[in-house]
PDB file of C-alpha atoms in Angstrom:
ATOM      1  CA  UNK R1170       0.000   0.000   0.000  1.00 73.00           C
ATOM      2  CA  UNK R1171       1.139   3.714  -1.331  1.00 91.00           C
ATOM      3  CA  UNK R1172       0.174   6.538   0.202  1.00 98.00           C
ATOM      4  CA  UNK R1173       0.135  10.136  -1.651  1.00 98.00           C
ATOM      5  CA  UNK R1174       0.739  13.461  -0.970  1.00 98.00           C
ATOM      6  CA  UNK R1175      -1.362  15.349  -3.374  1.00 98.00           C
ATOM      7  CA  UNK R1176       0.367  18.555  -4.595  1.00 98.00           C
ATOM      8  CA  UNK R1177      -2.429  21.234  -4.606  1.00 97.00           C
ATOM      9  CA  UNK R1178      -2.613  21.931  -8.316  1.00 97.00           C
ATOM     10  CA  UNK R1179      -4.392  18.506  -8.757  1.00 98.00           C
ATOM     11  CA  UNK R1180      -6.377  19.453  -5.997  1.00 98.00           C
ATOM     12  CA  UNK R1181      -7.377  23.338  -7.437  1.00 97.00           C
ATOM     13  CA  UNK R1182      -8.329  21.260 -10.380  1.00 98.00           C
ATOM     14  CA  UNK R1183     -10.849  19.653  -9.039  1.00 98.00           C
ATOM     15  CA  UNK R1184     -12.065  22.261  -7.098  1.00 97.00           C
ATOM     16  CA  UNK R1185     -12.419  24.704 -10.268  1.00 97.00           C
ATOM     17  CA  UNK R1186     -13.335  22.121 -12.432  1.00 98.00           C
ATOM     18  CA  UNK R1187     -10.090  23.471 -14.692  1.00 97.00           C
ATOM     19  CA  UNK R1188     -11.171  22.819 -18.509  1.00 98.00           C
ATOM     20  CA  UNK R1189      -7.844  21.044 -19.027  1.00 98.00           C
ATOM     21  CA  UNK R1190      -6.997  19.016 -15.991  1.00 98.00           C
ATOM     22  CA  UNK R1191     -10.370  17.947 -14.402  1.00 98.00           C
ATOM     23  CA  UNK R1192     -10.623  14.245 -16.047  1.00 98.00           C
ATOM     24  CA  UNK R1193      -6.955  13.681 -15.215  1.00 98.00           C
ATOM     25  CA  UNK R1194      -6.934  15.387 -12.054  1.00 98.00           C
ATOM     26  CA  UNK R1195     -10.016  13.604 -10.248  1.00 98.00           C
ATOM     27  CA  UNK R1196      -9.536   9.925 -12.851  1.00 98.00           C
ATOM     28  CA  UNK R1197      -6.017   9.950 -10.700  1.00 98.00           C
ATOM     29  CA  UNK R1198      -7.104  10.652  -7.565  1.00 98.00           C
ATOM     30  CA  UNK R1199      -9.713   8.459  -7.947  1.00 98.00           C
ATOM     31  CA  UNK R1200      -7.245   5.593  -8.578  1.00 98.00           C
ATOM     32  CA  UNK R1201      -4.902   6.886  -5.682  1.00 98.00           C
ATOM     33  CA  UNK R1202      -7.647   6.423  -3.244  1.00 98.00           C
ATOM     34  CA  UNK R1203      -8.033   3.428  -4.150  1.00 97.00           C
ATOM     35  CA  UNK R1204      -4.317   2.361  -3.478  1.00 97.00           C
ATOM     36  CA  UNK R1205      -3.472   4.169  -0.170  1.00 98.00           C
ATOM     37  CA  UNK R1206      -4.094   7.655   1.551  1.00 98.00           C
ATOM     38  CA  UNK R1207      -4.185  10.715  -0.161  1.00 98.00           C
ATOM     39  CA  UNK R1208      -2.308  13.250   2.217  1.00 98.00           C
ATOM     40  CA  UNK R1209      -1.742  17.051   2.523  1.00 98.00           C
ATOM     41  CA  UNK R1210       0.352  19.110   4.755  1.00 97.00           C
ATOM     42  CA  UNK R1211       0.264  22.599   6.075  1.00 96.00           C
ATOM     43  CA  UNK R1212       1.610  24.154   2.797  1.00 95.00           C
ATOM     44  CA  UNK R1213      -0.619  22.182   0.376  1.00 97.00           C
ATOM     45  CA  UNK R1214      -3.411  23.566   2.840  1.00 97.00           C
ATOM     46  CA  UNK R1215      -2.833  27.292   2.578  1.00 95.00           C
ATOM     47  CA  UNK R1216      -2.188  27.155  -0.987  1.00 94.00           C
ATOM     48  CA  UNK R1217      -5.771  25.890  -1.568  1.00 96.00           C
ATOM     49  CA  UNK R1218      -7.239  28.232   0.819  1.00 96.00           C
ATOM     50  CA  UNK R1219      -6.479  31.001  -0.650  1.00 93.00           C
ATOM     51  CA  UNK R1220      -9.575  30.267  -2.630  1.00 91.00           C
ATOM     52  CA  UNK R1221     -11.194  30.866   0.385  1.00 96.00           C
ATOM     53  CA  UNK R1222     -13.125  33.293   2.609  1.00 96.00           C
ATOM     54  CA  UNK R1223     -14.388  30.940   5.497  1.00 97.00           C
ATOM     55  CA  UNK R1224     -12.078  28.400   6.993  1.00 97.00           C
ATOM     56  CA  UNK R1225     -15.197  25.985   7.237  1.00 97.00           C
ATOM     57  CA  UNK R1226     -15.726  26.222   3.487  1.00 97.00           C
ATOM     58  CA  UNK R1227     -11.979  25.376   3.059  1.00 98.00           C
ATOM     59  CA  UNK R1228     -12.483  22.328   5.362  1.00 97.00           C
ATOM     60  CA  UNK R1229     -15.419  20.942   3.654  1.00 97.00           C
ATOM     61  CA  UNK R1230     -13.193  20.992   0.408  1.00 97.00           C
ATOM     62  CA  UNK R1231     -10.641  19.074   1.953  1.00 98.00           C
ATOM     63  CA  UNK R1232     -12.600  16.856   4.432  1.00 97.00           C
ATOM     64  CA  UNK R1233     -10.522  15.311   6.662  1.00 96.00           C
ATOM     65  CA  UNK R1234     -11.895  11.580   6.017  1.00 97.00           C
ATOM     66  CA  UNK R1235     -10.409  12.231   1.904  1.00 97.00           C
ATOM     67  CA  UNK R1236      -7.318  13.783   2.613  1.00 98.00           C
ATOM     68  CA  UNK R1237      -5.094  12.890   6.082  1.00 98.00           C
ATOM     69  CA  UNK R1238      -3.405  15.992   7.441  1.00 98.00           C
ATOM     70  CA  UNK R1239       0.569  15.591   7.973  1.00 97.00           C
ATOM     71  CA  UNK R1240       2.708  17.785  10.038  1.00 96.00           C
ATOM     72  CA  UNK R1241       5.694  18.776   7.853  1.00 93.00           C
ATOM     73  CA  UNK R1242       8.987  16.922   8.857  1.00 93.00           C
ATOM     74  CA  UNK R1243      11.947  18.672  10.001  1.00 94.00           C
ATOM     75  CA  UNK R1244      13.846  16.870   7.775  1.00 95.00           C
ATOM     76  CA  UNK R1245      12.192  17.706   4.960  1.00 95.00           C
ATOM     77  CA  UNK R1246      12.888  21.517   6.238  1.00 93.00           C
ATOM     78  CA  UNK R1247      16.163  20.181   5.356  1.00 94.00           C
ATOM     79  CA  UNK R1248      16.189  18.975   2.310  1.00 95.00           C
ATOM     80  CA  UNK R1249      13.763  21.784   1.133  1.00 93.00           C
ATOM     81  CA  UNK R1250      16.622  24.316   1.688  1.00 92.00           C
ATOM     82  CA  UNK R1251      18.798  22.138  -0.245  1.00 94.00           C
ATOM     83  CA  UNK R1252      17.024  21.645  -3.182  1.00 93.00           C
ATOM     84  CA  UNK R1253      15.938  25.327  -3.160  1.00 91.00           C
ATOM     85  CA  UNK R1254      19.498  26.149  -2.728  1.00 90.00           C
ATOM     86  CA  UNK R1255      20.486  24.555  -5.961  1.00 91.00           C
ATOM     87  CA  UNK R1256      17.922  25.801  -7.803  1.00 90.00           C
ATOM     88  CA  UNK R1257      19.071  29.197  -7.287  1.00 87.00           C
ATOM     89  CA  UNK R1258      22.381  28.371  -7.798  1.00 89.00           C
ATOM     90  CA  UNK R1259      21.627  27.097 -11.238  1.00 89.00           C
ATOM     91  CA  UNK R1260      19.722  30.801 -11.669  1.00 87.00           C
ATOM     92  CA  UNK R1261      16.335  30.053 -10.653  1.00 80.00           C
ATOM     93  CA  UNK R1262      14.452  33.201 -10.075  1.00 76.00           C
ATOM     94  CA  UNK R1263      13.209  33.906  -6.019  1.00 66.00           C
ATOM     95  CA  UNK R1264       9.923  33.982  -7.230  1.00 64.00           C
ATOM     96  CA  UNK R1265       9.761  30.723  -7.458  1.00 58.00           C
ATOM     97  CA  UNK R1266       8.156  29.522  -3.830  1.00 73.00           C
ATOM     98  CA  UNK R1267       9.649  27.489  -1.454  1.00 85.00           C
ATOM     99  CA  UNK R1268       6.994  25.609  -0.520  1.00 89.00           C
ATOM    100  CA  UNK R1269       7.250  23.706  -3.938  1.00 90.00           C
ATOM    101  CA  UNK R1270      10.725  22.145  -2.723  1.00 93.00           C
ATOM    102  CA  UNK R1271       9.126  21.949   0.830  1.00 95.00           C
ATOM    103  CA  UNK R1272       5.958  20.114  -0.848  1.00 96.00           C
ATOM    104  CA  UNK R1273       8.830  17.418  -2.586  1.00 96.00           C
ATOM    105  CA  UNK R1274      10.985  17.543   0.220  1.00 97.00           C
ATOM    106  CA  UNK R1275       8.068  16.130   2.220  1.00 98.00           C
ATOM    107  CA  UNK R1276       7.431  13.076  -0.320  1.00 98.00           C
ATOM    108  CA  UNK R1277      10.951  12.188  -0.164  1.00 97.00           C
ATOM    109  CA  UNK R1278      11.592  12.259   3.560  1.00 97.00           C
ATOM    110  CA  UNK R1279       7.826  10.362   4.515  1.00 97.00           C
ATOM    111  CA  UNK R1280       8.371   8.001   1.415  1.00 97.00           C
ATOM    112  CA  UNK R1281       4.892   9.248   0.117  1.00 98.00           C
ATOM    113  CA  UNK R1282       4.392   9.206  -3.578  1.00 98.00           C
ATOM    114  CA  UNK R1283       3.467  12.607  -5.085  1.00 98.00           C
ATOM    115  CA  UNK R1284       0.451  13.457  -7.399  1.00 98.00           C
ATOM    116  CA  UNK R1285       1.558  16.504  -9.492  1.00 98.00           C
ATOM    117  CA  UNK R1286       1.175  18.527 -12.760  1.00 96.00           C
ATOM    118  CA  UNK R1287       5.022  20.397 -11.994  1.00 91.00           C
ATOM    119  CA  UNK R1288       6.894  17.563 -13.166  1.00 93.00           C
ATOM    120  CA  UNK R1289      10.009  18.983 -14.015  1.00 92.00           C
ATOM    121  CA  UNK R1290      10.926  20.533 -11.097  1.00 89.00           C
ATOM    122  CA  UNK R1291      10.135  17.748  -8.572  1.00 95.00           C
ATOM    123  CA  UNK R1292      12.014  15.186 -11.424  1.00 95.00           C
ATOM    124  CA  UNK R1293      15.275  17.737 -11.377  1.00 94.00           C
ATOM    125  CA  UNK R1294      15.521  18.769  -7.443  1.00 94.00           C
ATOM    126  CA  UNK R1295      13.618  15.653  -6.249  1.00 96.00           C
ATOM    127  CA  UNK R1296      14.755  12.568  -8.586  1.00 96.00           C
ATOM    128  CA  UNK R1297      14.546   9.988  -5.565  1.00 96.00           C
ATOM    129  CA  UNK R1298      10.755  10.571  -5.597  1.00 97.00           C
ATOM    130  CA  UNK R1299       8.123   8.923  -6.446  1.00 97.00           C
ATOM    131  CA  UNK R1300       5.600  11.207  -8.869  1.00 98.00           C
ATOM    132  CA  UNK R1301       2.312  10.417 -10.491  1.00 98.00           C
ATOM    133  CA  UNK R1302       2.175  12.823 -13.657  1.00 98.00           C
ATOM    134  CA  UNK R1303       0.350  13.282 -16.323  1.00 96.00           C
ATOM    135  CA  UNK R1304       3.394  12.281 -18.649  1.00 87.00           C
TER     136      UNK R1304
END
């Protein structure tokens, strides 16, 4: 059994029924739940709730029997800074956030697998993980 953290663009897909992503998005998480846990954290959380006014409203988008809530590792702090590190040393721009690398970071260090559209940048910083993609 695999569970997944779910990064929160397949989530926001699902949520705004996106024209491009929807079948993929919720056809994937479908099949994830039927494998193991899906899982956010703390960052996936406040990305989506940003779509928000009402905390409640947030929650009953991401009920709590769907989607198990994980603390974020310390480690993964770690290996965040790492990754973001060499990113910007390769000339990544600071607007790129670091709670993507936190988000991979996480998968890596709880050995979750993670459901994404931003493959590239989880394959390059985060190679050791384990991604569900659309490619």
């Amino acid at each position: 059994m695999t569970d997944f953290l779910i990064d929160s663009n397949v989530i926001l897909d699902i949520l705004t029924a996106d024209a491009q992503w929807l079948e993929w998005s919720t056809s994937t998480l479908i099949e994830c739940a039927e494998q193991g846990d899906l899982v956010i954290n703390p960052i996936i959380y406040a990305e989506i709730s940003t779509d928000f006014d009402d905390i409640s409203l947030l929650d009953l988008a991401l009920p709590s029997e769907v989607y198990r809530r994980e603390p974020l590792p310390y480690e993964a702090g770690f290996l965040a800074g790492q990754a973001f590190l060499a990113y910007r040393r390769r000339g990544g721009e600071r607007r790129s956030p670091l709670p993507d690398f936190y988000i991979g970071a996480h998968a890596v260090v709880a050995n979750l697998s993670l459901v994404t559209r931003d493959t590239n940048r989880y394959r390059t910083y985060f190679p050791q993980a384990i991604l569900v993609t659309p490619d």
